[in-house]
């Protein structure tokens, strides 16, 4: 099933190179709503939570949400999460660029027994689009956001797009 979803994502990248019009449309096409969403505004107000970044390491190094822990996507390692987050009732928020990859990782966390997992609606793109801060590898505020690709980057309307 996951292979099929990844294959569909790759096909979507190829077919809709210039057709993505909104984050909402993208999430509707690719997500199953298997994990509840949390909005950017709700996350910004929430004090007690652990934020997990489900993007690739190079994306994380460009910028990430403050205090986010990198868990990756293609190289996600459940043991790494289990060793860092022992209490399976801990509030976890998973994000990626827009919320597609993070749903996959959130599903894996639920399968591991975590009971309070949410997917950030719109991911780091929506976070930055709403003018909220992101931080670089040294922990300093930055306007840079890894835009994943030129096609996906169209969904990032604020900040400086990085593609490397």
Short mmCIF file of N, CA and C in Angstrom, two decimals:
data_model
loop_
_atom_site.label_atom_id
_atom_site.label_comp_id
_atom_site.label_asym_id
_atom_site.label_seq_id
_atom_site.Cartn_x
_atom_site.Cartn_y
_atom_site.Cartn_z
N UNK A 1 0.82 -1.20 0.00
CA UNK A 1 0.00 0.00 0.00
C UNK A 1 0.87 1.27 0.00
N UNK A 2 1.92 1.28 0.87
CA UNK A 2 2.79 2.45 0.93
C UNK A 2 3.55 2.62 -0.38
N UNK A 3 3.98 1.50 -0.98
CA UNK A 3 4.67 1.58 -2.26
C UNK A 3 3.76 2.23 -3.29
N UNK A 4 2.49 1.86 -3.27
CA UNK A 4 1.52 2.44 -4.20
C UNK A 4 1.38 3.94 -3.96
N UNK A 5 1.32 4.35 -2.68
CA UNK A 5 1.19 5.77 -2.37
C UNK A 5 2.42 6.55 -2.83
N UNK A 6 3.60 5.99 -2.61
CA UNK A 6 4.83 6.65 -3.05
C UNK A 6 4.87 6.72 -4.57
N UNK A 7 4.45 5.65 -5.23
CA UNK A 7 4.40 5.64 -6.69
C UNK A 7 3.44 6.69 -7.21
N UNK A 8 2.30 6.81 -6.56
CA UNK A 8 1.33 7.84 -6.96
C UNK A 8 1.88 9.23 -6.75
N UNK A 9 2.63 9.44 -5.66
CA UNK A 9 3.26 10.74 -5.44
C UNK A 9 4.23 11.07 -6.57
N UNK A 10 5.05 10.10 -6.95
CA UNK A 10 6.01 10.34 -8.03
C UNK A 10 5.28 10.63 -9.34
N UNK A 11 4.22 9.90 -9.60
CA UNK A 11 3.42 10.14 -10.80
C UNK A 11 2.81 11.54 -10.75
N UNK A 12 2.32 11.92 -9.58
CA UNK A 12 1.74 13.25 -9.41
C UNK A 12 2.78 14.34 -9.71
N UNK A 13 4.01 14.15 -9.21
CA UNK A 13 5.07 15.12 -9.48
C UNK A 13 5.27 15.29 -10.97
N UNK A 14 5.28 14.17 -11.69
CA UNK A 14 5.54 14.21 -13.13
C UNK A 14 4.38 14.80 -13.91
N UNK A 15 3.16 14.42 -13.57
CA UNK A 15 1.99 14.82 -14.35
C UNK A 15 1.54 16.25 -14.06
N UNK A 16 1.69 16.67 -12.81
CA UNK A 16 1.15 17.97 -12.42
C UNK A 16 2.24 19.01 -12.20
N UNK A 17 3.25 18.95 -13.00
CA UNK A 17 4.37 19.86 -12.81
C UNK A 17 3.95 21.31 -12.68
N UNK A 18 2.92 21.69 -13.40
CA UNK A 18 2.48 23.08 -13.32
C UNK A 18 1.04 23.20 -12.86
N UNK A 19 0.47 22.12 -12.32
CA UNK A 19 -0.94 22.12 -12.00
C UNK A 19 -1.31 22.29 -10.55
N UNK A 20 -0.33 22.32 -9.64
CA UNK A 20 -0.67 22.46 -8.24
C UNK A 20 -1.15 23.87 -7.97
N UNK A 21 -2.34 23.98 -7.42
CA UNK A 21 -2.86 25.31 -7.20
C UNK A 21 -2.98 25.67 -5.73
N UNK A 22 -3.06 24.69 -4.84
CA UNK A 22 -3.18 25.03 -3.42
C UNK A 22 -2.75 23.86 -2.55
N UNK A 23 -2.42 24.19 -1.33
CA UNK A 23 -2.08 23.16 -0.35
C UNK A 23 -3.30 22.29 -0.10
N UNK A 24 -4.46 22.90 0.04
CA UNK A 24 -5.69 22.14 0.31
C UNK A 24 -5.95 21.10 -0.78
N UNK A 25 -5.78 21.51 -2.03
CA UNK A 25 -5.99 20.60 -3.16
C UNK A 25 -4.99 19.44 -3.12
N UNK A 26 -3.76 19.74 -2.80
CA UNK A 26 -2.72 18.72 -2.73
C UNK A 26 -3.02 17.71 -1.64
N UNK A 27 -3.40 18.20 -0.46
CA UNK A 27 -3.71 17.29 0.64
C UNK A 27 -4.94 16.45 0.35
N UNK A 28 -5.90 17.04 -0.30
CA UNK A 28 -7.11 16.29 -0.65
C UNK A 28 -6.78 15.14 -1.61
N UNK A 29 -5.87 15.40 -2.54
CA UNK A 29 -5.49 14.38 -3.53
C UNK A 29 -4.69 13.23 -2.92
N UNK A 30 -3.81 13.55 -1.97
CA UNK A 30 -2.85 12.55 -1.51
C UNK A 30 -3.08 11.97 -0.13
N UNK A 31 -3.78 12.67 0.71
CA UNK A 31 -3.92 12.19 2.08
C UNK A 31 -5.23 11.44 2.27
N UNK A 32 -5.17 10.51 3.22
CA UNK A 32 -6.33 9.70 3.57
C UNK A 32 -7.06 10.26 4.78
N UNK A 33 -6.55 11.30 5.38
CA UNK A 33 -7.06 11.83 6.65
C UNK A 33 -7.03 10.75 7.72
N UNK A 34 -6.02 9.90 7.66
CA UNK A 34 -5.87 8.80 8.62
C UNK A 34 -5.35 9.28 9.97
N UNK A 35 -4.76 10.46 9.98
CA UNK A 35 -4.23 11.06 11.20
C UNK A 35 -4.84 12.47 11.29
N UNK A 36 -5.33 12.85 12.47
CA UNK A 36 -5.93 14.18 12.56
C UNK A 36 -4.92 15.30 12.28
N UNK A 37 -5.41 16.35 11.67
CA UNK A 37 -4.58 17.53 11.42
C UNK A 37 -4.59 18.45 12.64
N UNK A 38 -3.54 19.23 12.74
CA UNK A 38 -3.51 20.38 13.63
C UNK A 38 -3.17 21.57 12.75
N UNK A 39 -3.84 22.68 12.93
CA UNK A 39 -3.57 23.85 12.11
C UNK A 39 -2.33 24.58 12.61
N UNK A 40 -1.78 25.40 11.75
CA UNK A 40 -0.62 26.20 12.11
C UNK A 40 -0.95 27.06 13.33
N UNK A 41 -2.11 27.71 13.31
CA UNK A 41 -2.47 28.58 14.44
C UNK A 41 -2.60 27.80 15.74
N UNK A 42 -3.21 26.62 15.69
CA UNK A 42 -3.35 25.81 16.90
C UNK A 42 -1.98 25.34 17.40
N UNK A 43 -1.10 24.94 16.49
CA UNK A 43 0.23 24.50 16.91
C UNK A 43 1.00 25.66 17.54
N UNK A 44 0.90 26.84 16.96
CA UNK A 44 1.62 28.00 17.49
C UNK A 44 1.17 28.33 18.92
N UNK A 45 -0.06 27.96 19.29
CA UNK A 45 -0.59 28.23 20.63
C UNK A 45 -0.35 27.07 21.60
N UNK A 46 0.01 25.90 21.10
CA UNK A 46 0.16 24.72 21.93
C UNK A 46 1.53 24.72 22.60
N UNK A 47 1.54 24.57 23.89
CA UNK A 47 2.81 24.60 24.64
C UNK A 47 3.45 23.23 24.77
N UNK A 48 2.70 22.23 25.14
CA UNK A 48 3.25 20.92 25.47
C UNK A 48 3.10 19.96 24.30
N UNK A 49 4.18 19.81 23.53
CA UNK A 49 4.18 18.90 22.39
C UNK A 49 5.61 18.69 21.93
N UNK A 50 5.81 17.62 21.20
CA UNK A 50 7.09 17.38 20.54
C UNK A 50 6.82 17.46 19.05
N UNK A 51 7.65 18.22 18.34
CA UNK A 51 7.48 18.42 16.92
C UNK A 51 8.51 17.57 16.18
N UNK A 52 8.03 16.79 15.21
CA UNK A 52 8.88 15.89 14.44
C UNK A 52 8.90 16.30 12.97
N UNK A 53 10.08 16.43 12.40
CA UNK A 53 10.25 16.84 11.02
C UNK A 53 10.45 15.59 10.16
N UNK A 54 9.51 15.36 9.23
CA UNK A 54 9.53 14.16 8.38
C UNK A 54 10.07 14.44 6.98
N UNK A 55 10.93 15.43 6.86
CA UNK A 55 11.56 15.73 5.56
C UNK A 55 12.94 15.11 5.53
N UNK A 56 13.61 15.26 4.44
CA UNK A 56 14.97 14.75 4.33
C UNK A 56 15.92 15.69 5.08
N UNK A 57 17.07 15.15 5.46
CA UNK A 57 18.03 15.89 6.28
C UNK A 57 18.44 17.22 5.64
N UNK A 58 18.64 17.24 4.30
CA UNK A 58 19.05 18.49 3.64
C UNK A 58 17.96 19.55 3.76
N UNK A 59 16.70 19.15 3.76
CA UNK A 59 15.60 20.10 3.92
C UNK A 59 15.60 20.66 5.35
N UNK A 60 15.77 19.76 6.31
CA UNK A 60 15.80 20.13 7.73
C UNK A 60 16.91 21.13 8.01
N UNK A 61 18.10 20.93 7.42
CA UNK A 61 19.23 21.81 7.67
C UNK A 61 19.00 23.22 7.13
N UNK A 62 18.25 23.35 6.05
CA UNK A 62 17.95 24.69 5.53
C UNK A 62 17.11 25.45 6.54
N UNK A 63 16.04 24.83 7.02
CA UNK A 63 15.22 25.42 8.07
C UNK A 63 14.25 24.39 8.59
N UNK A 64 13.79 24.66 9.81
CA UNK A 64 12.82 23.78 10.46
C UNK A 64 12.10 24.58 11.53
N UNK A 65 11.04 24.01 12.06
CA UNK A 65 10.33 24.65 13.16
C UNK A 65 11.21 24.57 14.40
N UNK A 66 11.09 25.56 15.26
CA UNK A 66 11.93 25.63 16.45
C UNK A 66 11.78 24.36 17.30
N UNK A 67 12.90 23.83 17.72
CA UNK A 67 12.98 22.66 18.60
C UNK A 67 12.47 21.37 17.95
N UNK A 68 12.28 21.37 16.64
CA UNK A 68 11.83 20.15 15.96
C UNK A 68 12.93 19.09 16.00
N UNK A 69 12.50 17.85 16.11
CA UNK A 69 13.41 16.72 16.02
C UNK A 69 13.31 16.13 14.62
N UNK A 70 14.44 15.89 13.99
CA UNK A 70 14.42 15.31 12.66
C UNK A 70 14.21 13.80 12.77
N UNK A 71 13.21 13.28 12.02
CA UNK A 71 12.99 11.83 11.96
C UNK A 71 13.10 11.30 10.54
N UNK A 72 13.08 12.18 9.56
CA UNK A 72 13.23 11.78 8.17
C UNK A 72 12.01 11.13 7.58
N UNK A 73 12.14 10.76 6.32
CA UNK A 73 11.04 10.11 5.61
C UNK A 73 11.53 8.80 5.00
N UNK A 74 12.37 8.87 3.98
CA UNK A 74 12.84 7.65 3.33
C UNK A 74 13.68 6.80 4.28
N UNK A 75 14.37 7.45 5.20
CA UNK A 75 15.21 6.72 6.14
C UNK A 75 14.66 6.82 7.57
N UNK A 76 13.35 6.90 7.71
CA UNK A 76 12.71 6.92 9.02
C UNK A 76 13.07 5.65 9.78
N UNK A 77 13.52 5.83 11.02
CA UNK A 77 13.92 4.69 11.84
C UNK A 77 13.07 4.69 13.12
N UNK A 78 12.12 3.77 13.22
CA UNK A 78 11.26 3.71 14.41
C UNK A 78 12.05 3.59 15.71
N UNK A 79 13.17 2.88 15.69
CA UNK A 79 13.97 2.70 16.91
C UNK A 79 14.49 4.03 17.44
N UNK A 80 14.83 4.94 16.52
CA UNK A 80 15.33 6.25 16.92
C UNK A 80 14.25 7.02 17.67
N UNK A 81 13.01 6.94 17.19
CA UNK A 81 11.91 7.63 17.84
C UNK A 81 11.59 6.97 19.18
N UNK A 82 11.50 5.64 19.18
CA UNK A 82 11.19 4.90 20.40
C UNK A 82 12.21 5.17 21.50
N UNK A 83 13.47 5.36 21.13
CA UNK A 83 14.50 5.62 22.14
C UNK A 83 14.43 7.04 22.69
N UNK A 84 13.96 7.98 21.89
CA UNK A 84 13.89 9.38 22.32
C UNK A 84 12.57 9.73 23.00
N UNK A 85 11.49 9.08 22.58
CA UNK A 85 10.16 9.41 23.11
C UNK A 85 9.56 8.15 23.70
N UNK A 86 9.77 7.98 24.99
CA UNK A 86 9.36 6.75 25.67
C UNK A 86 7.86 6.73 25.99
N UNK A 87 7.31 7.89 26.37
CA UNK A 87 5.90 7.97 26.75
C UNK A 87 5.05 8.02 25.48
N UNK A 88 4.30 6.97 25.23
CA UNK A 88 3.52 6.88 24.00
C UNK A 88 2.25 7.73 24.02
N UNK A 89 1.99 8.40 25.14
CA UNK A 89 0.86 9.34 25.21
C UNK A 89 1.31 10.78 24.98
N UNK A 90 2.59 10.98 24.75
CA UNK A 90 3.13 12.32 24.48
C UNK A 90 2.47 12.92 23.24
N UNK A 91 2.15 14.20 23.31
CA UNK A 91 1.58 14.90 22.15
C UNK A 91 2.68 15.08 21.10
N UNK A 92 2.46 14.49 19.92
CA UNK A 92 3.42 14.58 18.82
C UNK A 92 2.77 15.28 17.64
N UNK A 93 3.50 16.19 17.03
CA UNK A 93 3.07 16.85 15.80
C UNK A 93 4.13 16.57 14.75
N UNK A 94 3.70 15.97 13.64
CA UNK A 94 4.62 15.63 12.55
C UNK A 94 4.37 16.60 11.40
N UNK A 95 5.44 17.07 10.78
CA UNK A 95 5.29 17.95 9.62
C UNK A 95 6.30 17.61 8.55
N UNK A 96 6.00 18.06 7.34
CA UNK A 96 6.93 17.99 6.20
C UNK A 96 6.75 19.30 5.43
N UNK A 97 6.88 19.26 4.12
CA UNK A 97 6.71 20.48 3.33
C UNK A 97 5.26 20.96 3.36
N UNK A 98 4.33 20.06 3.02
CA UNK A 98 2.91 20.45 2.98
C UNK A 98 1.99 19.54 3.79
N UNK A 99 2.46 18.34 4.16
CA UNK A 99 1.63 17.45 4.97
C UNK A 99 1.38 16.09 4.38
N UNK A 100 2.01 15.74 3.27
CA UNK A 100 1.80 14.43 2.65
C UNK A 100 2.75 13.40 3.26
N UNK A 101 4.04 13.67 3.24
CA UNK A 101 4.99 12.74 3.83
C UNK A 101 4.77 12.59 5.32
N UNK A 102 4.40 13.68 5.97
CA UNK A 102 4.20 13.62 7.42
C UNK A 102 3.01 12.73 7.79
N UNK A 103 2.00 12.63 6.92
CA UNK A 103 0.91 11.71 7.22
C UNK A 103 1.43 10.27 7.23
N UNK A 104 2.30 9.93 6.30
CA UNK A 104 2.87 8.58 6.26
C UNK A 104 3.64 8.28 7.55
N UNK A 105 4.46 9.22 7.98
CA UNK A 105 5.25 9.00 9.20
C UNK A 105 4.32 8.98 10.42
N UNK A 106 3.32 9.82 10.45
CA UNK A 106 2.36 9.82 11.57
C UNK A 106 1.65 8.47 11.66
N UNK A 107 1.30 7.90 10.53
CA UNK A 107 0.67 6.58 10.52
C UNK A 107 1.61 5.53 11.14
N UNK A 108 2.89 5.63 10.84
CA UNK A 108 3.86 4.69 11.41
C UNK A 108 3.97 4.87 12.92
N UNK A 109 3.90 6.12 13.37
CA UNK A 109 3.95 6.38 14.82
C UNK A 109 2.74 5.79 15.52
N UNK A 110 1.58 5.94 14.92
CA UNK A 110 0.36 5.35 15.48
C UNK A 110 0.50 3.83 15.54
N UNK A 111 1.03 3.25 14.48
CA UNK A 111 1.24 1.79 14.45
C UNK A 111 2.22 1.33 15.53
N UNK A 112 3.14 2.21 15.94
CA UNK A 112 4.09 1.90 17.01
C UNK A 112 3.44 2.04 18.39
N UNK A 113 2.20 2.56 18.43
CA UNK A 113 1.49 2.68 19.70
C UNK A 113 1.37 4.08 20.25
N UNK A 114 1.87 5.08 19.55
CA UNK A 114 1.71 6.46 20.02
C UNK A 114 0.24 6.85 19.85
N UNK A 115 -0.31 7.47 20.89
CA UNK A 115 -1.76 7.70 20.94
C UNK A 115 -2.19 9.13 20.66
N UNK A 116 -1.25 10.06 20.62
CA UNK A 116 -1.60 11.48 20.50
C UNK A 116 -0.78 12.12 19.38
N UNK A 117 -1.03 11.67 18.14
CA UNK A 117 -0.23 12.10 16.99
C UNK A 117 -1.10 12.96 16.08
N UNK A 118 -0.54 14.09 15.64
CA UNK A 118 -1.23 14.97 14.70
C UNK A 118 -0.30 15.31 13.54
N UNK A 119 -0.92 15.65 12.41
CA UNK A 119 -0.21 16.03 11.19
C UNK A 119 -0.41 17.54 11.01
N UNK A 120 0.66 18.29 10.84
CA UNK A 120 0.55 19.74 10.65
C UNK A 120 -0.01 20.04 9.27
N UNK A 121 -1.20 20.63 9.23
CA UNK A 121 -1.88 20.95 7.98
C UNK A 121 -1.09 22.02 7.23
N UNK A 122 -0.61 21.66 6.04
CA UNK A 122 0.14 22.60 5.23
C UNK A 122 1.63 22.61 5.51
N UNK A 123 2.06 21.89 6.53
CA UNK A 123 3.47 21.73 6.84
C UNK A 123 4.23 23.03 7.03
N UNK A 124 5.53 22.96 6.80
CA UNK A 124 6.39 24.13 6.98
C UNK A 124 6.04 25.23 5.98
N UNK A 125 5.50 24.85 4.81
CA UNK A 125 5.10 25.87 3.83
C UNK A 125 4.01 26.76 4.41
N UNK A 126 2.98 26.16 4.98
CA UNK A 126 1.88 26.96 5.55
C UNK A 126 2.37 27.74 6.77
N UNK A 127 3.25 27.13 7.56
CA UNK A 127 3.83 27.80 8.73
C UNK A 127 4.52 29.09 8.28
N UNK A 128 5.36 28.99 7.26
CA UNK A 128 6.08 30.16 6.75
C UNK A 128 5.14 31.11 6.02
N UNK A 129 4.17 30.57 5.27
CA UNK A 129 3.19 31.41 4.56
C UNK A 129 2.43 32.30 5.54
N UNK A 130 2.25 31.84 6.76
CA UNK A 130 1.55 32.64 7.77
C UNK A 130 2.49 33.54 8.56
N UNK A 131 3.74 33.62 8.12
CA UNK A 131 4.69 34.56 8.70
C UNK A 131 5.34 34.10 10.00
N UNK A 132 5.27 32.82 10.29
CA UNK A 132 5.87 32.32 11.52
C UNK A 132 7.34 31.96 11.29
N UNK A 133 8.15 32.00 12.35
CA UNK A 133 9.59 31.84 12.18
C UNK A 133 10.03 30.39 11.96
N UNK A 134 11.10 30.26 11.18
CA UNK A 134 11.79 28.98 11.00
C UNK A 134 13.26 29.21 11.35
N UNK A 135 13.97 28.11 11.63
CA UNK A 135 15.32 28.22 12.15
C UNK A 135 16.28 27.34 11.36
N UNK A 136 17.50 27.83 11.18
CA UNK A 136 18.49 27.09 10.41
C UNK A 136 19.21 26.06 11.28
N UNK A 137 20.21 25.41 10.73
CA UNK A 137 20.93 24.35 11.43
C UNK A 137 21.66 24.86 12.68
N UNK A 138 21.96 26.15 12.73
CA UNK A 138 22.61 26.73 13.90
C UNK A 138 21.61 27.28 14.91
N UNK A 139 20.33 27.14 14.63
CA UNK A 139 19.30 27.62 15.55
C UNK A 139 18.96 29.09 15.40
N UNK A 140 19.41 29.70 14.30
CA UNK A 140 19.12 31.12 14.07
C UNK A 140 17.92 31.25 13.15
N UNK A 141 17.13 32.29 13.36
CA UNK A 141 15.99 32.55 12.49
C UNK A 141 16.47 32.77 11.07
N UNK A 142 15.70 32.26 10.13
CA UNK A 142 16.04 32.41 8.72
C UNK A 142 14.76 32.60 7.91
N UNK A 143 14.92 33.16 6.73
CA UNK A 143 13.78 33.26 5.81
C UNK A 143 13.83 32.16 4.76
N UNK A 144 14.87 31.33 4.81
CA UNK A 144 15.03 30.27 3.83
C UNK A 144 14.16 29.06 4.18
N UNK A 145 13.57 28.47 3.15
CA UNK A 145 12.81 27.23 3.30
C UNK A 145 13.15 26.35 2.11
N UNK A 146 13.46 25.10 2.38
CA UNK A 146 13.71 24.17 1.27
C UNK A 146 12.36 23.91 0.60
N UNK A 147 12.25 24.26 -0.66
CA UNK A 147 10.96 24.20 -1.37
C UNK A 147 10.73 22.87 -2.07
N UNK A 148 11.59 21.89 -1.85
CA UNK A 148 11.49 20.53 -2.35
C UNK A 148 11.73 20.45 -3.85
N UNK A 149 10.92 21.16 -4.64
CA UNK A 149 11.10 21.21 -6.09
C UNK A 149 10.43 22.48 -6.60
N UNK A 150 10.71 22.84 -7.84
CA UNK A 150 10.07 24.04 -8.42
C UNK A 150 8.55 23.91 -8.40
N UNK A 151 8.06 22.69 -8.66
CA UNK A 151 6.61 22.48 -8.70
C UNK A 151 5.99 22.64 -7.32
N UNK A 152 6.57 21.97 -6.34
CA UNK A 152 6.04 22.08 -4.97
C UNK A 152 6.29 23.47 -4.41
N UNK A 153 7.37 24.09 -4.83
CA UNK A 153 7.71 25.42 -4.35
C UNK A 153 6.66 26.48 -4.63
N UNK A 154 5.82 26.22 -5.61
CA UNK A 154 4.74 27.17 -5.92
C UNK A 154 3.78 27.33 -4.74
N UNK A 155 3.75 26.34 -3.87
CA UNK A 155 2.86 26.39 -2.71
C UNK A 155 3.45 27.20 -1.55
N UNK A 156 4.72 27.54 -1.65
CA UNK A 156 5.39 28.36 -0.65
C UNK A 156 5.36 29.81 -1.14
N UNK A 157 4.58 30.64 -0.48
CA UNK A 157 4.39 32.01 -0.97
C UNK A 157 5.21 33.06 -0.21
N UNK A 158 5.79 32.68 0.92
CA UNK A 158 6.64 33.60 1.68
C UNK A 158 7.96 32.91 1.97
N UNK A 159 8.98 33.71 2.16
CA UNK A 159 10.29 33.15 2.45
C UNK A 159 11.13 33.01 1.20
N UNK A 160 12.38 32.67 1.39
CA UNK A 160 13.33 32.49 0.31
C UNK A 160 13.41 30.99 0.01
N UNK A 161 13.07 30.63 -1.20
CA UNK A 161 13.04 29.22 -1.60
C UNK A 161 14.46 28.71 -1.90
N UNK A 162 14.75 27.53 -1.37
CA UNK A 162 16.03 26.86 -1.59
C UNK A 162 15.70 25.51 -2.22
N UNK A 163 16.46 25.13 -3.24
CA UNK A 163 16.20 23.87 -3.92
C UNK A 163 17.34 22.86 -3.83
N UNK A 164 18.47 23.24 -3.25
CA UNK A 164 19.64 22.34 -3.18
C UNK A 164 19.58 21.47 -1.96
#
